[in-house]
Coordinates of C-alpha atoms in Angstrom, one line a residue:
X819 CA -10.3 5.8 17.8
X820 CA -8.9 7.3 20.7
X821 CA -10.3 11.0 21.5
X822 CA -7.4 14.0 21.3
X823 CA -7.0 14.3 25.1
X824 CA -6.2 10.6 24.8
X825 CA -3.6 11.1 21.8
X826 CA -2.0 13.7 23.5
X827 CA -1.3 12.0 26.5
X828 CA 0.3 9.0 24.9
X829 CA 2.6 10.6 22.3
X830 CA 3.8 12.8 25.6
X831 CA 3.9 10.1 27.9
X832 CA 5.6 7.3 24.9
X833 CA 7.6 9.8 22.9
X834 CA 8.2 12.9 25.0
X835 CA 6.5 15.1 22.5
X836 CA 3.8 17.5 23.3
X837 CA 2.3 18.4 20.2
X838 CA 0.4 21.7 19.8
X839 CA -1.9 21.4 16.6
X840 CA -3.4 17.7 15.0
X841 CA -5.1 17.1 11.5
X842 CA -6.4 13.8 10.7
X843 CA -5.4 12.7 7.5
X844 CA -8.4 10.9 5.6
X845 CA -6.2 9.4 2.6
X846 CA -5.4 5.8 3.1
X847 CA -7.1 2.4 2.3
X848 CA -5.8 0.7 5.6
X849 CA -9.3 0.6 8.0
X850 CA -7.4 -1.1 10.6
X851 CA -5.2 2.0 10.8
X852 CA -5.8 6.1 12.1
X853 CA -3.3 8.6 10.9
X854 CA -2.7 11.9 11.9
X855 CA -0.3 15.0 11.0
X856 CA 0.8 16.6 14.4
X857 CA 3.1 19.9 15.2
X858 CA 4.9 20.7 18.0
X859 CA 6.9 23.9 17.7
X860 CA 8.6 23.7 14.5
X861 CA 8.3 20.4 14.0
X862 CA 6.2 17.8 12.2
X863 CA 4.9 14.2 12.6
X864 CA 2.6 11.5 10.9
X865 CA 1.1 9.8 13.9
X866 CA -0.2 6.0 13.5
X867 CA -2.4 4.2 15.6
X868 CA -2.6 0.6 13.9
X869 CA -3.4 -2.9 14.9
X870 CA -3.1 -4.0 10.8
X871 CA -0.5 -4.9 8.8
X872 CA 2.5 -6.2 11.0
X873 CA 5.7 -4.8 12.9
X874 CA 8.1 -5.5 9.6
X875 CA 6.5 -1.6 8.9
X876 CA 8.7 -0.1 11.7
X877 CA 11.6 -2.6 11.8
X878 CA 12.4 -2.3 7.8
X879 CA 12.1 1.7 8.0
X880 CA 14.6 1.9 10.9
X881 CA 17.0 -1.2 9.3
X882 CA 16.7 0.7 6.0
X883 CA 18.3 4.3 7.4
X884 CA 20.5 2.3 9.6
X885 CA 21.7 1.3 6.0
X886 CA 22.1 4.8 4.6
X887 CA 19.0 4.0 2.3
X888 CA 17.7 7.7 1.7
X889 CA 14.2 7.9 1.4
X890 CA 12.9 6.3 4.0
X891 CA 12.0 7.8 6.6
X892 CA 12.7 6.0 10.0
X893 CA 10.9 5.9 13.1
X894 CA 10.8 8.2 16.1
X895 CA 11.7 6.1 18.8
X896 CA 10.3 6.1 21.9
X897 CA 11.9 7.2 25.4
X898 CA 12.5 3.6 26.2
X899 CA 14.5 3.6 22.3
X900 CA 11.4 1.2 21.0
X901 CA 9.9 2.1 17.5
X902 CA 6.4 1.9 18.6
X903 CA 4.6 1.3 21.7
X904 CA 1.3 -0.4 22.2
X905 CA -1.9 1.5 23.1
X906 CA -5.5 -0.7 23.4
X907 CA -3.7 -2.9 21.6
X908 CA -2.6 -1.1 18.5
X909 CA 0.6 -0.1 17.6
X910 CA 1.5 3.7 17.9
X911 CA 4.3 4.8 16.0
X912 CA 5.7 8.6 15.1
X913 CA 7.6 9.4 11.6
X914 CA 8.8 12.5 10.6
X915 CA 6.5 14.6 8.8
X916 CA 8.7 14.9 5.6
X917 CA 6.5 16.4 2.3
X918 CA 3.2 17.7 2.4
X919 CA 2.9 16.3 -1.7
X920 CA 1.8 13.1 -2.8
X921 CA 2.8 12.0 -6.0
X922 CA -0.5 10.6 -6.8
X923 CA -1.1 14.6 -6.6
X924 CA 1.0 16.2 -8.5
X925 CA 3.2 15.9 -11.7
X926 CA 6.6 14.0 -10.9
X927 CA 9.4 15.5 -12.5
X928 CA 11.9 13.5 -14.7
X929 CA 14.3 13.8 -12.2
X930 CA 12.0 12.3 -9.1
X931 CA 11.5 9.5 -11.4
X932 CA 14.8 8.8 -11.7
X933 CA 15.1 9.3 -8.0
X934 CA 12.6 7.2 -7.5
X935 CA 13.7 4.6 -9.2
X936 CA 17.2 4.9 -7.9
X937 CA 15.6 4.3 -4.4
X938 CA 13.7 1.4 -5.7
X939 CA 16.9 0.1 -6.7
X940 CA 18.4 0.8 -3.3
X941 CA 15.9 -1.6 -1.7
X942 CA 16.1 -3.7 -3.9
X943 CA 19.3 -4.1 -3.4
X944 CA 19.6 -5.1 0.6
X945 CA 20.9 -8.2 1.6
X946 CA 17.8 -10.7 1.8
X947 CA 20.1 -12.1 4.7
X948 CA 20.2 -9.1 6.6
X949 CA 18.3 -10.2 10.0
X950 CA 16.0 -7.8 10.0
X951 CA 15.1 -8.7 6.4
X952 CA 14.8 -12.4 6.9
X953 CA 11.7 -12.0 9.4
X954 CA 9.9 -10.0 6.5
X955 CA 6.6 -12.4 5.3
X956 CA 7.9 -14.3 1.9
X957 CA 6.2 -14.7 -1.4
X958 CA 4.7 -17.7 -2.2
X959 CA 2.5 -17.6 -5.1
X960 CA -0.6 -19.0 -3.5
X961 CA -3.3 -16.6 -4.2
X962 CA -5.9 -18.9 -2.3
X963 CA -6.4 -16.2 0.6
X964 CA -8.3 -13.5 -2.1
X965 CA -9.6 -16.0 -4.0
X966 CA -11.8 -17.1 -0.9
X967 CA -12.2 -13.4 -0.6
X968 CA -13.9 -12.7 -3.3
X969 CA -15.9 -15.8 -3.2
X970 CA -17.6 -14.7 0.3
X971 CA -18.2 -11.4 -1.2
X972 CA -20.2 -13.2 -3.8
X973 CA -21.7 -15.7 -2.0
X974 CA -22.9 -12.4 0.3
X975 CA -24.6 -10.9 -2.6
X976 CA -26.3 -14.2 -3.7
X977 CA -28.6 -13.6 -0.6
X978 CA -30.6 -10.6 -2.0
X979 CA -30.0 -8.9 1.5
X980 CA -29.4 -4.8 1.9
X981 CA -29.8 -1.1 1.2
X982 CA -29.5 0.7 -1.6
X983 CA -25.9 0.5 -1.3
X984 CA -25.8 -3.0 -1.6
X985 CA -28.0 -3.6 -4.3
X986 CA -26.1 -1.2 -6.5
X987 CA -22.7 -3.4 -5.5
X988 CA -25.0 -6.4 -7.1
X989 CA -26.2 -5.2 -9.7
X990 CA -22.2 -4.3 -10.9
X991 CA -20.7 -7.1 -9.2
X992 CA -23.2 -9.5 -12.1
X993 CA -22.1 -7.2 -14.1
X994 CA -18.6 -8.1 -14.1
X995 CA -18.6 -11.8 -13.3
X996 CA -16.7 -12.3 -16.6
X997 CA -14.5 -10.4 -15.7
X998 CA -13.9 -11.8 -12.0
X999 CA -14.0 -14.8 -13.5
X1000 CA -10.9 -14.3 -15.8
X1001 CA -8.6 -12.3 -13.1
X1002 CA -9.7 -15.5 -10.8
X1003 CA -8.4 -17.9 -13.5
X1004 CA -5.6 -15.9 -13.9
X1005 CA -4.6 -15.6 -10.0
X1006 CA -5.4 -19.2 -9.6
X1007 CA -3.5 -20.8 -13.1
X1008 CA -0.2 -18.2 -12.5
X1009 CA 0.0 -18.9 -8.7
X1010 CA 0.5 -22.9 -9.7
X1011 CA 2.8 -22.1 -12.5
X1012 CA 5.3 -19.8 -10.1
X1013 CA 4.9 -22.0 -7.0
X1014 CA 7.6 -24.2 -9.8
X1015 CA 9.6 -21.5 -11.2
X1016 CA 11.7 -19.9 -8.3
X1017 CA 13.1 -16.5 -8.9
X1018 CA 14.8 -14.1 -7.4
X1019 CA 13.2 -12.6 -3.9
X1020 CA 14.4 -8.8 -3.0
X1021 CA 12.6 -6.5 -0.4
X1022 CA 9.9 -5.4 -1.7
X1023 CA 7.2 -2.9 -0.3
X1024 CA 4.6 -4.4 -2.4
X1025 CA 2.5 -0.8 -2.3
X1026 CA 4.6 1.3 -3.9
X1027 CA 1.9 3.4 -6.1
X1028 CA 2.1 7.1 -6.2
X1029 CA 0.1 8.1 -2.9
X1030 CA 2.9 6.3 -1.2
X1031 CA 5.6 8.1 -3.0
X1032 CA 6.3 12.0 -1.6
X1033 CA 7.6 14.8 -3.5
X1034 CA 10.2 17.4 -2.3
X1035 CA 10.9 20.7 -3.6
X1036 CA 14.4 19.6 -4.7
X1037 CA 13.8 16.2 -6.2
X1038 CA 14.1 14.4 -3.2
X1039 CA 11.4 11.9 -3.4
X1040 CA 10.0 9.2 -0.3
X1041 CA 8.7 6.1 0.1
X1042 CA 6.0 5.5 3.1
X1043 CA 3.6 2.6 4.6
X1044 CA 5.7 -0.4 5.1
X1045 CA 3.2 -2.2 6.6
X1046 CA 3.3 -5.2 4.2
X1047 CA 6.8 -5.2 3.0
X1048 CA 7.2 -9.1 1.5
X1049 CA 10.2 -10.9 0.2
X1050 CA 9.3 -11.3 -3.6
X1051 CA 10.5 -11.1 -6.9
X1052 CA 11.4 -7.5 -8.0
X1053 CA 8.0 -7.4 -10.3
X1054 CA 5.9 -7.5 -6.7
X1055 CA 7.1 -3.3 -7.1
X1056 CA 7.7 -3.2 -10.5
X1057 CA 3.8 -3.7 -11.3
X1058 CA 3.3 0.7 -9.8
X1059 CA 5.8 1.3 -12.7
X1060 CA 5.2 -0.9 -15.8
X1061 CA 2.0 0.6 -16.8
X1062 CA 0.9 1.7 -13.2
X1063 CA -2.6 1.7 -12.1
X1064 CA -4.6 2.9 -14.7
X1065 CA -7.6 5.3 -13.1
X1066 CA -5.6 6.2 -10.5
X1067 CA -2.0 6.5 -11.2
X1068 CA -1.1 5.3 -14.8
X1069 CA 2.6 5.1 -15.8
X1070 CA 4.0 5.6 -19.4
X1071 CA 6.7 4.6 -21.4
X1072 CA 8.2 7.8 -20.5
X1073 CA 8.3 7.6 -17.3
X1074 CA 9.4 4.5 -17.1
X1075 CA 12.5 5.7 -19.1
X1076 CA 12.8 8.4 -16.5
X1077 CA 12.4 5.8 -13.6
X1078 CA 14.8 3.2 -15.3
X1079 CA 17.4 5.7 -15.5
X1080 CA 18.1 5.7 -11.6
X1081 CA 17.1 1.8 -11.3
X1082 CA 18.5 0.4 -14.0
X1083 CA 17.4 -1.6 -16.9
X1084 CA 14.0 -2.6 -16.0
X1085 CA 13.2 -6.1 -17.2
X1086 CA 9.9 -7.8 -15.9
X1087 CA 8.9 -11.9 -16.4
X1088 CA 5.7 -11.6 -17.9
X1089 CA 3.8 -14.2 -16.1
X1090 CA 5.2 -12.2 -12.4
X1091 CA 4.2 -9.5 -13.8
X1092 CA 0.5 -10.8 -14.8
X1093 CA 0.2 -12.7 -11.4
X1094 CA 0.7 -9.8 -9.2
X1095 CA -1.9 -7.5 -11.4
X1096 CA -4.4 -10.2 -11.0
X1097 CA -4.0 -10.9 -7.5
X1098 CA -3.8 -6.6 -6.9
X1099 CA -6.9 -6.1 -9.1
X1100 CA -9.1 -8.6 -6.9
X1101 CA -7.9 -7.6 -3.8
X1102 CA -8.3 -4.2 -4.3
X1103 CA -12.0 -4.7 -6.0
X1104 CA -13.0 -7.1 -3.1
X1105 CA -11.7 -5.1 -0.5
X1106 CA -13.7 -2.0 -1.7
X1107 CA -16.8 -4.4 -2.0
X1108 CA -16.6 -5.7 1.6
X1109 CA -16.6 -2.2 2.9
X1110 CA -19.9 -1.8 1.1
X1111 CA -21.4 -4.7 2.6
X1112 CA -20.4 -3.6 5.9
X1113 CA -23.8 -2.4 7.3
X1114 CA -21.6 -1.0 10.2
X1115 CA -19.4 1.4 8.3
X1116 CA -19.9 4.8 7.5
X1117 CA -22.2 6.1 4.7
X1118 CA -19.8 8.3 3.3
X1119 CA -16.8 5.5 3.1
X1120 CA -19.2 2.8 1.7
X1121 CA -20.4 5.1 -1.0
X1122 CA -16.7 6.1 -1.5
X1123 CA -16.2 2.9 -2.2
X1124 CA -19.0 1.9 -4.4
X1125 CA -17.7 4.9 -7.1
X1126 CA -14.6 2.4 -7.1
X1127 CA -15.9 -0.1 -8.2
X1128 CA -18.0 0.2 -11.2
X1129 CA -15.3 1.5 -12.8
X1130 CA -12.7 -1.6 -12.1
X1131 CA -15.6 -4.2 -12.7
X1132 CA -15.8 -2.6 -16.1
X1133 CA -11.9 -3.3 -16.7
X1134 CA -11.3 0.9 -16.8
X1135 CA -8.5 0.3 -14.0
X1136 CA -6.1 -2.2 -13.2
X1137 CA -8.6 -5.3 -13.2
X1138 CA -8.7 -4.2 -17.2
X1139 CA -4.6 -4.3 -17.7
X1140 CA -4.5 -7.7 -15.6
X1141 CA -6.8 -9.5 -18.1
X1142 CA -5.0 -8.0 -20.4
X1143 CA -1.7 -9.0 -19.7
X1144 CA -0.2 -12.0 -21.5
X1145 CA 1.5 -15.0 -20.2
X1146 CA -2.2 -16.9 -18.8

């Protein structure tokens, strides 16, 4: 991570800004990715420093204000006009700092649901031929790169090797084999069945829970971290709404009437729907369980992620509603 002398002298040197107080922001589940809130005279900016994810999180963003999409907010380009410039081989990008409030945070009204769903719809709505769109990553219903993913992480823990950390994470992770087992089955037997059902492939952002969504005073709300913005079938978004992420951001059938009001009738294809909760639930779960196994990271983060986990193995968060689901 580069030291603030460092930052400084790349945001002035790249963007011409010469920012007077930074905060870095510890939210986030991206490891490949530093973030920081910087001021310079009345203004505000989130600063990123990323080598994850891929460039489509600056391009859509900038294509997306470019097409009057509100609530989006688009790059500051650099003094050579380019949306990011590279720094020790990361990406380092400036946005806007535009709302303080997460919705994961706070309470959303009825009317920044709707607003958010009329956004949503908005997206959703962009021409998949646009030519900025076409170079987004497309779905493809092959789940085989977390399935091998969680199969490492078990084959790790077969070994008997670690600290205390670790041989909690065991102890839980044989705790719910049955039920990494059945979101497995489920990735693996709903992937096949999709791969021969085309449908319908929109922009999607493909992260669109409530920590990305921010809250303005006057019911604007915004949509952040493009990073993996996927051509897909609506439900790839639709999955943070219908039900949400139970032990973090749950959704209700009210809100969904709320949200529905600005996007429209919100119809979901069971199976889609089922697929992408699967395939979320074991990514998220394995994800957190790598970073405990990762004798390199820091203590604090791997225990963070280890009071994840229990929960999810024991189906109290999305892992739960994926097994759940019918259409498997």
């Amino acid at each position: 991570m580069p030291g603030l002398d460092d930052l400084r002298d790349w945001i002035s040197a790249d963007f011409g800004i010469l920012f007077s107080e930074v905060t870095a922001i510890g939210h986030g589940a991206d490891a490949a990715a530093s973030v920081w809130l910087v001021r310079a005279g009345a203004a505000r900016y989130a600063v990123k420093w990323t080598g994850g994810g891929s460039a489509a999180g600056l391009l859509l963003p900038a294509r997306l204000a470019e097409l009057g999409v509100d609530g989006v907010p688009a790059p500051v380009r650099t003094l050579g006009r380019a949306l990011w410039s590279e720094r020790d081989g990361r990406r380092l990008s400036l946005q806007p700092w535009v709302s303080d409030v997460r919705a994961v945070d706070a309470v959303m009204t009825p009317v920044q649901w709707t607003a958010y769903g009329a956004l949503l719809a908005r997206v959703h709505a962009v021409p998949p031929a646009d030519p900025v769109v076409g170079g987004l990553p497309v779905e493809d219903h092959r789940p085989d790169a977390v399935l091998a993913a969680t199969a490492a992480v078990t084959a790790r823990l077969a070994d008997g090797d670690g600290d205390d950390l670790v041989r909690e994470l065991r102890g839980d992770w044989r705790g719910g084999a049955e039920l990494l087992g059945a979101l497995t089955a489920r990735a693996a037997v709903l992937g096949a069945r999709l791969r021969d059902r085309p449908a319908r492939a929109v922009v999607c952002h493909t992260d669109g829970h409530l920590g990305n969504v921010l809250l303005g005073d006057d019911g604007a709300v915004w949509l952040i971290d493009w990073d993996d913005a996927t051509l897909a079938p609506p439900e790839r978004d639709l999955m943070f709404v219908v039900g949400g992420l139970p032990g973090y951001a749950p959704v209700g059938q009210r809100e969904i009437g709320w949200f529905a009001a600005g996007y429209g009738e919100v119809e979901v294809d069971a199976d889609r729907l089922a697929y992408y909760r699967a395939v979320r639930a074991l990514g998220d779960v394995t994800e957190f369980a790598a970073a405990i196994l990762d004798p390199a990271g820091e203590r604090a983060d791997r225990e963070f992620a280890l009071s994840v986990v229990p929960g999810e193995l024991a189906g109290r968060g999305l892992a739960g509603l994926a097994v759940g689901d019918g259409g498997a």
